Amino acid sequence: MQICQKCINLLSVLTVDEQLFPYRGRTRFTQYIPSKPAKHGIKVWWICDSKYAYPLRGLIYTRKLKNERETNQGERVVKELAAPYKGSGRNITMDNFFTTLPLSDFLLSWNLTTVGTLRKNKKYIPAEMMPSKIRDEYSTVFGFQ
């Protein structure tokens, strides 16, 4: 991964997402994700340069230990992947698995901004951003901090 990071001059926007590498062998961390084209495989989280889709860092998901409940997995992954870019002023774009208000606040303390979708069942979403009969159909509301 260090070679990957040295080969590119980073732009200002990074992206965090997951990828499932097709694999049907036996490992304790093989995943089954029915929504993916290859349903069985090894899951890797990536932080990539947005313009070139160039992978900068990756984490292989090796599952949690038995009887151990992992909370805020998305936050942990983003913090780990974004750590080398602390203080760089870059933006990180992510989907609703990773995006939380506490994570955005934390990354802002690292001088990193975020763009992401939110799951509508999160308790910290302001009421004016929730679906409403008053607002026009198909309208959009944006929040800025």
PDB file of C-alpha atoms in Angstrom:
ATOM      1  CA  MET A   1       0.000   0.000   0.000  1.00  0.00           C
ATOM      2  CA  GLN A   2       2.847   2.420   0.644  1.00  0.00           C
ATOM      3  CA  ILE A   3       3.856   2.116  -3.003  1.00  0.00           C
ATOM      4  CA  CYS A   4       0.265   2.948  -4.052  1.00  0.00           C
ATOM      5  CA  GLN A   5       0.336   6.096  -1.950  1.00  0.00           C
ATOM      6  CA  LYS A   6       3.658   7.260  -3.421  1.00  0.00           C
ATOM      7  CA  CYS A   7       2.566   6.768  -7.043  1.00  0.00           C
ATOM      8  CA  ILE A   8      -0.122   9.434  -7.142  1.00  0.00           C
ATOM      9  CA  ASN A   9      -0.385  13.126  -6.428  1.00  0.00           C
ATOM     10  CA  LEU A  10      -3.597  13.290  -4.396  1.00  0.00           C
ATOM     11  CA  LEU A  11      -6.431  15.602  -5.241  1.00  0.00           C
ATOM     12  CA  SER A  12      -8.686  17.156  -2.628  1.00  0.00           C
ATOM     13  CA  VAL A  13     -11.492  14.559  -2.629  1.00  0.00           C
ATOM     14  CA  LEU A  14     -11.232  11.011  -1.311  1.00  0.00           C
ATOM     15  CA  THR A  15     -13.868   8.271  -1.263  1.00  0.00           C
ATOM     16  CA  VAL A  16     -14.459   5.472   1.263  1.00  0.00           C
ATOM     17  CA  ASP A  17     -16.357   2.333   0.263  1.00  0.00           C
ATOM     18  CA  GLU A  18     -16.290  -1.455   0.374  1.00  0.00           C
ATOM     19  CA  GLN A  19     -15.455  -4.043  -2.267  1.00  0.00           C
ATOM     20  CA  LEU A  20     -16.123  -7.768  -2.300  1.00  0.00           C
ATOM     21  CA  PHE A  21     -13.430  -9.825  -4.011  1.00  0.00           C
ATOM     22  CA  PRO A  22     -15.032 -13.042  -5.311  1.00  0.00           C
ATOM     23  CA  TYR A  23     -13.766 -16.045  -3.351  1.00  0.00           C
ATOM     24  CA  ARG A  24     -15.460 -19.330  -2.475  1.00  0.00           C
ATOM     25  CA  GLY A  25     -12.632 -20.967  -0.555  1.00  0.00           C
ATOM     26  CA  ARG A  26     -12.554 -21.594   3.161  1.00  0.00           C
ATOM     27  CA  THR A  27     -11.461 -18.770   5.411  1.00  0.00           C
ATOM     28  CA  ARG A  28     -12.958 -17.592   8.661  1.00  0.00           C
ATOM     29  CA  PHE A  29     -13.534 -14.181   7.112  1.00  0.00           C
ATOM     30  CA  THR A  30     -15.253 -15.093   3.841  1.00  0.00           C
ATOM     31  CA  GLN A  31     -18.383 -12.949   3.553  1.00  0.00           C
ATOM     32  CA  TYR A  32     -21.795 -13.584   2.066  1.00  0.00           C
ATOM     33  CA  ILE A  33     -23.363 -10.354   0.786  1.00  0.00           C
ATOM     34  CA  PRO A  34     -26.505 -11.086  -1.268  1.00  0.00           C
ATOM     35  CA  SER A  35     -26.652  -7.583  -2.765  1.00  0.00           C
ATOM     36  CA  LYS A  36     -23.259  -7.924  -4.486  1.00  0.00           C
ATOM     37  CA  PRO A  37     -22.778  -9.464  -7.971  1.00  0.00           C
ATOM     38  CA  ALA A  38     -20.398 -12.084  -6.557  1.00  0.00           C
ATOM     39  CA  LYS A  39     -22.232 -13.052  -3.387  1.00  0.00           C
ATOM     40  CA  HIS A  40     -19.309 -14.801  -1.649  1.00  0.00           C
ATOM     41  CA  GLY A  41     -15.890 -13.293  -1.151  1.00  0.00           C
ATOM     42  CA  ILE A  42     -13.444 -11.317   0.921  1.00  0.00           C
ATOM     43  CA  LYS A  43     -14.572  -7.815   1.907  1.00  0.00           C
ATOM     44  CA  VAL A  44     -12.082  -4.960   1.713  1.00  0.00           C
ATOM     45  CA  TRP A  45     -12.706  -1.356   2.726  1.00  0.00           C
ATOM     46  CA  TRP A  46     -10.870   1.209   0.600  1.00  0.00           C
ATOM     47  CA  ILE A  47     -10.051   4.880   0.668  1.00  0.00           C
ATOM     48  CA  CYS A  48      -9.468   6.015  -2.914  1.00  0.00           C
ATOM     49  CA  ASP A  49      -8.676   9.138  -4.857  1.00  0.00           C
ATOM     50  CA  SER A  50     -12.045  10.208  -6.306  1.00  0.00           C
ATOM     51  CA  LYS A  51     -10.870  11.426  -9.685  1.00  0.00           C
ATOM     52  CA  TYR A  52      -8.732   8.437 -10.651  1.00  0.00           C
ATOM     53  CA  ALA A  53     -10.392   5.762  -8.445  1.00  0.00           C
ATOM     54  CA  TYR A  54      -6.866   4.948  -7.302  1.00  0.00           C
ATOM     55  CA  PRO A  55      -6.713   2.866  -4.096  1.00  0.00           C
ATOM     56  CA  LEU A  56      -4.674   4.522  -1.376  1.00  0.00           C
ATOM     57  CA  ARG A  57      -5.293   2.303   1.647  1.00  0.00           C
ATOM     58  CA  GLY A  58      -7.307  -0.827   2.272  1.00  0.00           C
ATOM     59  CA  LEU A  59      -8.493  -2.871   5.243  1.00  0.00           C
ATOM     60  CA  ILE A  60      -9.514  -6.503   4.973  1.00  0.00           C
ATOM     61  CA  TYR A  61     -12.581  -7.346   7.044  1.00  0.00           C
ATOM     62  CA  THR A  62     -11.606 -10.326   9.196  1.00  0.00           C
ATOM     63  CA  ARG A  63     -14.838 -10.535  11.222  1.00  0.00           C
ATOM     64  CA  LYS A  64     -15.386  -9.858  14.868  1.00  0.00           C
ATOM     65  CA  LEU A  65     -14.388 -12.249  17.613  1.00  0.00           C
ATOM     66  CA  LYS A  66     -17.058 -14.577  19.003  1.00  0.00           C
ATOM     67  CA  ASN A  67     -19.350 -12.992  21.584  1.00  0.00           C
ATOM     68  CA  GLU A  68     -17.928  -9.568  20.775  1.00  0.00           C
ATOM     69  CA  ARG A  69     -20.341  -6.936  19.528  1.00  0.00           C
ATOM     70  CA  GLU A  70     -18.789  -4.241  17.380  1.00  0.00           C
ATOM     71  CA  THR A  71     -20.553  -0.906  17.395  1.00  0.00           C
ATOM     72  CA  ASN A  72     -19.779   1.999  15.086  1.00  0.00           C
ATOM     73  CA  GLN A  73     -17.846  -0.217  12.699  1.00  0.00           C
ATOM     74  CA  GLY A  74     -18.186   2.312   9.882  1.00  0.00           C
ATOM     75  CA  GLU A  75     -16.723   5.072  12.047  1.00  0.00           C
ATOM     76  CA  ARG A  76     -13.802   2.889  13.103  1.00  0.00           C
ATOM     77  CA  VAL A  77     -13.021   1.975   9.493  1.00  0.00           C
ATOM     78  CA  VAL A  78     -13.124   5.583   8.246  1.00  0.00           C
ATOM     79  CA  LYS A  79     -10.934   6.820  11.115  1.00  0.00           C
ATOM     80  CA  GLU A  80      -8.373   4.113  10.403  1.00  0.00           C
ATOM     81  CA  LEU A  81      -8.345   4.741   6.648  1.00  0.00           C
ATOM     82  CA  ALA A  82      -8.313   8.553   6.956  1.00  0.00           C
ATOM     83  CA  ALA A  83      -5.615   8.833   9.641  1.00  0.00           C
ATOM     84  CA  PRO A  84      -2.724   9.513   7.197  1.00  0.00           C
ATOM     85  CA  TYR A  85      -4.637  12.473   5.720  1.00  0.00           C
ATOM     86  CA  LYS A  86      -5.174  14.210   9.060  1.00  0.00           C
ATOM     87  CA  GLY A  87      -4.745  17.971   8.693  1.00  0.00           C
ATOM     88  CA  SER A  88      -4.658  17.868   4.878  1.00  0.00           C
ATOM     89  CA  GLY A  89      -7.937  19.766   4.337  1.00  0.00           C
ATOM     90  CA  ARG A  90      -9.326  17.069   2.035  1.00  0.00           C
ATOM     91  CA  ASN A  91     -12.934  15.969   1.668  1.00  0.00           C
ATOM     92  CA  ILE A  92     -14.064  12.374   2.222  1.00  0.00           C
ATOM     93  CA  THR A  93     -17.196  11.165   0.431  1.00  0.00           C
ATOM     94  CA  MET A  94     -18.969   8.072   1.778  1.00  0.00           C
ATOM     95  CA  ASP A  95     -22.287   6.224   1.751  1.00  0.00           C
ATOM     96  CA  ASN A  96     -24.811   5.794   4.566  1.00  0.00           C
ATOM     97  CA  PHE A  97     -23.005   2.821   6.138  1.00  0.00           C
ATOM     98  CA  PHE A  98     -20.141   5.115   7.150  1.00  0.00           C
ATOM     99  CA  THR A  99     -21.768   8.561   7.496  1.00  0.00           C
ATOM    100  CA  THR A 100     -22.675   9.721  10.997  1.00  0.00           C
ATOM    101  CA  LEU A 101     -22.771  13.156  12.584  1.00  0.00           C
ATOM    102  CA  PRO A 102     -20.260  12.190  15.326  1.00  0.00           C
ATOM    103  CA  LEU A 103     -17.844  10.917  12.645  1.00  0.00           C
ATOM    104  CA  SER A 104     -18.208  14.150  10.650  1.00  0.00           C
ATOM    105  CA  ASP A 105     -17.483  16.187  13.788  1.00  0.00           C
ATOM    106  CA  PHE A 106     -14.463  14.021  14.559  1.00  0.00           C
ATOM    107  CA  LEU A 107     -13.067  14.320  11.019  1.00  0.00           C
ATOM    108  CA  LEU A 108     -13.615  18.079  11.115  1.00  0.00           C
ATOM    109  CA  SER A 109     -11.290  18.169  14.148  1.00  0.00           C
ATOM    110  CA  TRP A 110      -8.715  16.538  11.826  1.00  0.00           C
ATOM    111  CA  ASN A 111      -9.367  19.289   9.229  1.00  0.00           C
ATOM    112  CA  LEU A 112     -11.188  16.803   6.963  1.00  0.00           C
ATOM    113  CA  THR A 113     -14.670  17.528   5.611  1.00  0.00           C
ATOM    114  CA  THR A 114     -17.306  14.943   4.703  1.00  0.00           C
ATOM    115  CA  VAL A 115     -20.083  14.440   2.193  1.00  0.00           C
ATOM    116  CA  GLY A 116     -22.401  11.501   2.670  1.00  0.00           C
ATOM    117  CA  THR A 117     -25.888  10.151   2.709  1.00  0.00           C
ATOM    118  CA  LEU A 118     -27.636   9.493   6.019  1.00  0.00           C
ATOM    119  CA  ARG A 119     -29.993   6.734   7.066  1.00  0.00           C
ATOM    120  CA  LYS A 120     -33.299   8.313   8.000  1.00  0.00           C
ATOM    121  CA  ASN A 121     -33.574   6.384  11.285  1.00  0.00           C
ATOM    122  CA  LYS A 122     -30.642   8.219  12.908  1.00  0.00           C
ATOM    123  CA  LYS A 123     -31.634  10.169  16.019  1.00  0.00           C
ATOM    124  CA  TYR A 124     -29.432  13.186  15.307  1.00  0.00           C
ATOM    125  CA  ILE A 125     -31.119  14.169  12.020  1.00  0.00           C
ATOM    126  CA  PRO A 126     -32.956  17.501  12.483  1.00  0.00           C
ATOM    127  CA  ALA A 127     -36.755  17.354  12.096  1.00  0.00           C
ATOM    128  CA  GLU A 128     -36.699  19.836   9.196  1.00  0.00           C
ATOM    129  CA  MET A 129     -34.663  17.343   7.172  1.00  0.00           C
ATOM    130  CA  MET A 130     -37.123  14.487   7.640  1.00  0.00           C
ATOM    131  CA  PRO A 131     -39.885  13.738   5.098  1.00  0.00           C
ATOM    132  CA  SER A 132     -42.726  16.234   5.408  1.00  0.00           C
ATOM    133  CA  LYS A 133     -46.107  16.823   3.781  1.00  0.00           C
ATOM    134  CA  ILE A 134     -45.370  20.546   3.714  1.00  0.00           C
ATOM    135  CA  ARG A 135     -42.328  20.207   1.457  1.00  0.00           C
ATOM    136  CA  ASP A 136     -42.761  19.624  -2.281  1.00  0.00           C
ATOM    137  CA  GLU A 137     -42.519  16.087  -3.578  1.00  0.00           C
ATOM    138  CA  TYR A 138     -38.995  15.200  -4.824  1.00  0.00           C
ATOM    139  CA  SER A 139     -37.528  18.283  -3.159  1.00  0.00           C
ATOM    140  CA  THR A 140     -34.126  18.130  -1.501  1.00  0.00           C
ATOM    141  CA  VAL A 141     -32.809  19.571   1.743  1.00  0.00           C
ATOM    142  CA  PHE A 142     -29.097  20.050   2.373  1.00  0.00           C
ATOM    143  CA  GLY A 143     -27.401  20.511   5.723  1.00  0.00           C
ATOM    144  CA  PHE A 144     -24.161  22.368   6.296  1.00  0.00           C
ATOM    145  CA  GLN A 145     -22.118  22.826   9.420  1.00  0.00           C
TER     146      GLN A 145
END
